[in-house]
CSV table of C-alpha atoms in Angstrom, one decimal:
chain,number,residue,atom,x,y,z
G,1,MET,CA,113.8,107.2,105.4
G,2,VAL,CA,116.6,104.5,105.0
G,3,ALA,CA,119.2,106.6,106.4
G,4,PHE,CA,117.2,107.4,109.4
G,5,LEU,CA,116.9,103.8,109.9
G,6,LEU,CA,120.6,103.2,109.6
G,7,ARG,CA,121.4,105.7,111.7
G,8,ARG,CA,118.9,104.4,114.6
G,9,LEU,CA,120.0,100.9,114.0
G,10,LEU,CA,124.2,101.8,114.5
G,11,SER,CA,123.2,104.2,117.2
G,12,SER,CA,120.9,101.3,118.8
G,13,LEU,CA,124.1,99.0,118.6
G,14,LEU,CA,126.3,101.4,120.3
G,15,VAL,CA,123.5,101.8,123.1
G,16,LEU,CA,123.2,97.8,123.6
G,17,PHE,CA,127.0,97.6,123.5
G,18,PHE,CA,127.8,100.2,126.3
G,19,ALA,CA,124.4,98.8,128.5
G,20,VAL,CA,125.7,95.2,128.1
G,21,SER,CA,129.3,96.3,128.9
G,22,LEU,CA,128.6,98.2,131.6
G,23,THR,CA,126.4,95.3,133.3
G,24,PHE,CA,129.2,92.6,132.7
G,25,LEU,CA,131.9,94.7,134.1
G,26,LEU,CA,130.2,96.0,137.1
G,27,THR,CA,129.4,92.7,137.8
G,28,ARG,CA,132.5,91.1,137.3
G,29,SER,CA,134.4,93.8,138.9
G,30,LEU,CA,132.4,93.2,142.7
G,31,PRO,CA,134.3,91.4,145.5
G,32,GLY,CA,134.1,88.0,145.9
G,33,GLY,CA,133.0,85.3,142.7
G,34,PRO,CA,129.8,83.5,141.3
G,35,PHE,CA,131.2,80.4,142.9
G,36,ASP,CA,131.8,81.2,146.4
G,37,ARG,CA,128.9,79.9,147.9
G,38,GLU,CA,129.6,76.7,146.4
G,39,LYS,CA,129.3,74.5,149.8
G,40,ALA,CA,132.9,72.5,150.6
G,41,SER,CA,134.1,73.7,146.9
G,42,SER,CA,137.7,72.7,146.9
G,43,ALA,CA,140.2,74.8,144.5
G,44,GLN,CA,140.1,72.3,141.6
G,45,VAL,CA,136.3,72.3,141.6
G,46,LYS,CA,136.3,76.2,141.5
G,47,GLU,CA,138.8,76.3,139.1
G,48,ALA,CA,137.0,73.6,136.9
G,49,LEU,CA,133.9,75.6,137.1
G,50,GLU,CA,135.7,79.2,135.9
G,51,LYS,CA,136.9,77.1,133.3
G,52,GLN,CA,133.8,75.7,132.2
G,53,TYR,CA,131.7,79.3,132.2
G,54,LYS,CA,135.2,80.7,130.8
G,55,LEU,CA,136.0,83.2,133.8
G,56,ASP,CA,139.5,81.3,134.2
G,57,GLY,CA,141.5,84.3,132.2
G,58,SER,CA,141.7,88.1,133.1
G,59,LEU,CA,139.0,90.4,133.2
G,60,TRP,CA,139.6,91.9,129.8
G,61,GLN,CA,139.8,88.0,128.3
G,62,GLN,CA,136.3,87.3,130.4
G,63,TYR,CA,134.6,90.5,128.6
G,64,THR,CA,136.1,89.9,125.2
G,65,ALA,CA,135.1,86.3,125.1
G,66,TYR,CA,131.6,87.3,126.5
G,67,LEU,CA,131.0,90.0,123.5
G,68,GLY,CA,131.9,87.3,120.9
G,69,ASP,CA,129.9,84.4,122.3
G,70,LEU,CA,127.0,87.4,122.2
G,71,ALA,CA,127.6,88.4,118.8
G,72,ARG,CA,126.9,84.6,118.0
G,73,LEU,CA,123.6,85.1,120.0
G,74,ASP,CA,124.7,82.6,122.8
G,75,LEU,CA,123.8,84.2,126.3
G,76,ARG,CA,125.6,81.4,128.1
G,77,VAL,CA,124.4,78.9,130.7
G,78,SER,CA,123.0,80.4,134.3
G,79,PHE,CA,125.6,80.3,137.3
G,80,LYS,CA,122.4,79.8,139.4
G,81,TYR,CA,120.8,77.3,137.1
G,82,ARG,CA,123.1,75.4,135.7
G,83,ASP,CA,121.0,72.9,133.8
G,84,TRP,CA,119.1,75.9,132.0
G,85,SER,CA,120.9,78.5,129.2
G,86,VAL,CA,120.1,82.1,130.2
G,87,ALA,CA,118.0,82.1,126.6
G,88,GLU,CA,116.2,79.4,127.8
G,89,ILE,CA,115.2,81.0,131.2
G,90,LEU,CA,114.6,83.9,129.2
G,91,ALA,CA,112.2,82.2,126.4
G,92,GLN,CA,110.2,80.3,129.5
G,93,LYS,CA,109.6,83.4,131.9
G,94,MET,CA,108.8,86.2,128.9
G,95,PRO,CA,106.4,85.2,127.5
G,96,THR,CA,103.7,85.2,130.8
G,97,SER,CA,105.1,89.0,131.5
G,98,ILE,CA,104.9,89.9,127.7
G,99,LYS,CA,101.0,88.9,127.8
G,100,LEU,CA,100.2,90.5,131.4
G,101,GLY,CA,102.2,93.4,130.1
G,102,GLY,CA,100.8,93.8,127.0
G,103,VAL,CA,97.1,93.8,128.7
G,104,ALA,CA,98.4,96.8,131.5
G,105,PHE,CA,99.8,98.5,128.7
G,106,VAL,CA,96.8,98.4,126.5
G,107,ILE,CA,94.6,99.3,129.7
G,108,ALA,CA,97.2,102.6,130.8
G,109,SER,CA,97.3,104.1,126.9
G,110,VAL,CA,93.5,103.8,125.9
G,111,LEU,CA,91.8,104.3,129.4
G,112,GLY,CA,94.5,107.0,130.2
G,113,VAL,CA,94.1,108.9,126.8
G,114,PHE,CA,90.6,108.5,127.2
G,115,ILE,CA,90.3,109.9,130.9
G,116,GLY,CA,92.7,112.9,130.0
G,117,GLY,CA,91.0,113.6,126.8
G,118,LEU,CA,87.6,114.0,129.0
G,119,ALA,CA,89.0,116.1,131.9
G,120,ALA,CA,90.2,118.7,129.1
G,121,MET,CA,87.3,118.9,127.6
G,122,ARG,CA,85.4,119.3,131.1
G,123,ARG,CA,88.0,121.5,132.3
G,124,ASP,CA,87.1,122.9,135.8
G,125,THR,CA,84.2,120.7,136.2
G,126,ALA,CA,83.5,118.2,138.7
G,127,VAL,CA,84.6,115.3,135.9
G,128,ASP,CA,87.9,117.0,135.8
G,129,TRP,CA,88.2,117.5,139.2
G,130,THR,CA,87.7,114.0,140.0
G,131,ALA,CA,89.6,112.2,137.3
G,132,MET,CA,92.6,114.3,138.6
G,133,PHE,CA,91.5,113.2,142.3
G,134,GLY,CA,91.6,109.5,140.8
G,135,ALA,CA,95.1,109.9,138.9
G,136,ILE,CA,96.7,111.3,142.0
G,137,VAL,CA,95.4,108.4,144.6
G,138,ALA,CA,96.4,105.7,141.9
G,139,ILE,CA,100.2,107.4,141.7
G,140,SER,CA,100.2,107.6,145.2
G,141,ILE,CA,99.5,104.3,146.0
G,142,PRO,CA,102.0,101.6,145.5
G,143,SER,CA,101.6,98.2,143.6
G,144,PHE,CA,102.0,96.2,146.8
G,145,ILE,CA,98.9,97.9,148.4
G,146,THR,CA,96.8,97.8,145.3
G,147,GLY,CA,97.4,94.3,144.7
G,148,PRO,CA,96.0,92.9,148.1
G,149,PHE,CA,93.3,95.4,147.8
G,150,LEU,CA,92.0,94.3,144.8
G,151,VAL,CA,92.4,90.4,145.9
G,152,ALA,CA,90.2,91.3,148.7
G,153,VAL,CA,87.9,92.9,147.2
G,154,PHE,CA,87.2,91.2,143.6
G,155,ALA,CA,88.6,87.5,144.6
G,156,LEU,CA,87.6,87.2,148.5
G,157,TRP,CA,84.8,89.3,149.0
G,158,LEU,CA,82.9,89.3,145.4
G,159,GLY,CA,84.3,86.1,144.3
G,160,TRP,CA,84.1,87.1,140.7
G,161,LEU,CA,88.1,86.6,140.1
G,162,PRO,CA,90.9,84.8,141.2
G,163,VAL,CA,92.8,85.0,144.0
G,164,GLY,CA,96.4,84.3,141.8
G,165,GLY,CA,97.6,82.0,139.6
G,166,TRP,CA,98.0,81.9,135.9
G,167,GLY,CA,96.4,80.5,132.9
G,168,SER,CA,93.0,81.7,132.2
G,169,VAL,CA,91.5,85.3,131.0
G,170,GLN,CA,90.4,85.6,134.8
G,171,HIS,CA,93.6,85.1,136.1
G,172,LEU,CA,95.0,88.2,133.8
G,173,ILE,CA,92.3,90.9,134.9
G,174,LEU,CA,93.4,91.5,138.4
G,175,PRO,CA,97.4,91.9,137.8
G,176,ALA,CA,97.0,93.7,134.5
G,177,CYS,CA,94.8,96.1,136.2
G,178,CYS,CA,97.3,96.8,139.3
G,179,LEU,CA,100.2,97.0,136.9
G,180,ALA,CA,98.1,99.4,134.6
G,181,ALA,CA,96.6,101.4,137.3
G,182,PRO,CA,99.5,104.3,138.0
G,183,TYR,CA,100.2,104.3,134.4
G,184,VAL,CA,96.7,104.8,133.6
G,185,ALA,CA,97.0,108.2,136.0
G,186,TYR,CA,100.5,109.1,134.3
G,187,VAL,CA,99.1,108.8,130.7
G,188,ALA,CA,95.8,110.9,131.7
G,189,ARG,CA,97.7,113.7,133.4
G,190,LEU,CA,99.7,113.8,130.3
G,191,MET,CA,97.3,113.7,127.8
G,192,ARG,CA,94.9,116.2,130.0
G,193,ASN,CA,97.7,119.0,130.2
G,194,SER,CA,98.6,118.5,126.5
G,195,LEU,CA,95.2,118.7,125.0
G,196,LEU,CA,94.7,121.8,126.9
G,197,ASP,CA,97.6,123.4,125.5
G,198,VAL,CA,96.8,122.8,122.0
G,199,LEU,CA,93.0,123.8,122.7
G,200,LYS,CA,94.6,127.4,123.4
G,201,SER,CA,96.4,127.1,120.0
G,202,ASP,CA,96.0,129.1,116.9
G,203,PHE,CA,95.5,126.4,114.5
G,204,LEU,CA,92.6,125.3,116.5
G,205,ARG,CA,91.0,129.0,116.5
G,206,THR,CA,91.7,129.3,113.1
G,207,ALA,CA,90.0,125.6,112.1
G,208,ARG,CA,87.3,126.7,114.4
G,209,ALA,CA,86.6,129.9,112.2
G,210,LYS,CA,86.5,127.7,109.2
G,211,GLY,CA,83.1,126.1,110.4
G,212,LEU,CA,84.4,123.2,111.9
G,213,THR,CA,82.5,122.3,115.0
G,214,GLU,CA,84.2,121.8,118.2
G,215,SER,CA,84.1,118.0,118.1
G,216,GLN,CA,85.5,118.1,114.2
G,217,ALA,CA,88.4,120.5,115.1
G,218,LEU,CA,89.3,118.2,118.3
G,219,VAL,CA,89.5,115.0,116.1
G,220,ARG,CA,90.8,116.3,113.1
G,221,HIS,CA,93.3,118.7,114.5
G,222,ALA,CA,93.6,118.4,118.2
G,223,MET,CA,94.0,115.2,119.3
G,224,LYS,CA,96.9,114.4,116.6
G,225,VAL,CA,99.1,116.9,117.8
G,226,ALA,CA,98.1,116.7,121.7
G,227,ILE,CA,98.7,112.9,121.9
G,228,LEU,CA,102.5,113.4,120.5
G,229,PRO,CA,103.6,113.7,124.5
G,230,VAL,CA,101.7,110.9,125.2
G,231,VAL,CA,103.2,108.5,122.4
G,232,THR,CA,106.7,109.6,123.4
G,233,TYR,CA,106.2,108.5,127.0
G,234,LEU,CA,104.3,105.4,125.8
G,235,GLY,CA,107.4,104.3,124.0
G,236,PRO,CA,109.7,103.7,127.3
G,237,LEU,CA,106.4,102.3,129.2
G,238,ALA,CA,106.1,99.2,126.7
G,239,ALA,CA,109.6,98.3,127.1
G,240,HIS,CA,109.1,98.8,131.2
G,241,LEU,CA,105.6,96.9,131.4
G,242,LEU,CA,106.4,94.0,129.0
G,243,THR,CA,109.6,93.0,131.1
G,244,GLY,CA,107.9,92.1,133.9
G,245,SER,CA,107.0,93.4,137.5
G,246,MET,CA,108.5,91.5,140.5
G,247,ILE,CA,105.6,93.2,143.0
G,248,VAL,CA,102.7,92.1,140.7
G,249,GLU,CA,104.1,89.1,139.9
G,250,SER,CA,104.9,88.0,143.4
G,251,VAL,CA,101.1,89.4,144.9
G,252,PHE,CA,99.6,87.0,142.1
G,253,ASN,CA,101.8,84.3,142.6
G,254,ILE,CA,103.0,84.6,138.8
G,255,SER,CA,106.1,83.0,137.4
G,256,GLY,CA,107.2,86.0,135.0
G,257,ALA,CA,110.0,87.7,134.1
G,258,GLY,CA,109.6,90.1,136.9
G,259,SER,CA,111.8,88.6,139.5
G,260,ILE,CA,114.9,87.8,136.9
G,261,PHE,CA,116.7,91.2,138.0
G,262,VAL,CA,116.7,90.8,141.7
G,263,ASN,CA,117.5,86.8,141.7
G,264,ALA,CA,120.5,87.4,139.1
G,265,ILE,CA,121.9,90.2,141.3
G,266,GLN,CA,121.0,88.2,144.7
G,267,ASN,CA,122.7,85.4,143.3
G,268,ARG,CA,125.7,87.2,141.2
G,269,ASP,CA,124.5,85.4,138.1
G,270,ALA,CA,126.1,87.9,135.8
G,271,PHE,CA,125.4,86.1,132.5
G,272,LEU,CA,121.6,85.8,133.6
G,273,LEU,CA,121.7,89.8,134.4
G,274,CYS,CA,123.5,90.4,130.7
G,275,GLY,CA,120.6,88.2,129.2
G,276,ALA,CA,117.6,90.5,131.2
G,277,VAL,CA,119.5,93.7,130.4
G,278,VAL,CA,119.6,92.8,126.5
G,279,ILE,CA,116.1,92.3,126.3
G,280,TYR,CA,115.2,95.2,128.1
G,281,CYS,CA,117.3,97.6,126.2
G,282,THR,CA,116.7,95.7,122.6
G,283,LEU,CA,112.5,96.7,123.5
G,284,LEU,CA,113.3,99.9,124.7
G,285,ILE,CA,115.2,100.6,121.4
G,286,VAL,CA,112.5,99.0,119.5
G,287,PHE,CA,109.8,100.7,121.3
G,288,ASN,CA,111.5,104.0,120.9
G,289,LEU,CA,112.0,103.7,117.3
G,290,ILE,CA,108.2,103.1,116.6
G,291,VAL,CA,107.3,106.0,118.6
G,292,ASP,CA,109.8,108.0,116.0
G,293,LEU,CA,107.9,106.5,113.5
G,294,LEU,CA,104.5,107.5,114.5
G,295,TYR,CA,106.0,110.9,115.2
G,296,SER,CA,105.7,111.3,111.6
G,297,VAL,CA,102.7,109.7,110.9
G,298,LEU,CA,100.8,111.7,113.5
G,299,ASP,CA,102.6,115.1,112.7
G,300,LYS,CA,103.1,115.7,109.1
G,301,ARG,CA,105.4,118.9,110.0
G,302,ILE,CA,107.7,116.2,111.6
G,303,GLN,CA,110.6,114.7,109.1
G,304,LEU,CA,113.0,112.1,109.7
G,305,HIS,CA,116.3,112.6,108.6
G,306,GLY,CA,119.4,110.7,108.5
């Protein structure tokens, strides 16, 4: 286990290094500079800004200086929001997106597994057909349509929930459901197909032959194996949901981290973009590691080797 964790730590640092390096070099290699849009900026002002942001050397010098700061956990200052460091911007935006994404993740995983399991157990019945039809509909409709539809029905027509904004549990329900809807469908389809394969397995026939009822065989044996592909999918899904959704946050007027990527690219804000990449890659690495550990817990046949 220790050897496995050490190997994963080294490979994770390598992945993070390549992702940040590629992002930084691509953003700094594009034509133009981050201060070209400055109004009436003289050559002296531009030179002073580049020196302040450590962009006055060659690309290699800029790159190595940035990696040095990153190793000291200094994400530097945003080009666009000069009174704010990248760490301060992320610390202000991320909690909202993490709370929203966390609730959406719970909805997607719990509801998806339940619907998928129920559809598999009721294969080729009205329950199965309804569940899979609903899954296709949820996957096919994008969030910028689902969001306004939920607002129109539950906020404007029924008046049960607020139209948008942030601050209370009521504000969280509609955006979390909107964000989770397509992923509930993906998880349900994955769970159904996986459970159908497991239900045909020889080890399950043996379990039934030993006298276990269908529900006992399902809970004790089938679910543990069938849920493995779902667990694999939930790792990247958690990282994706927790880093925010620009569309959902825009529809419900939530000030989260979803717009950071787009705004950073539009403003050529290389440091803010690299900071967002660091957060996203770190979450992706952590959740994939959790998935690997869960694998060995759910299926004893899987061993973690260094």
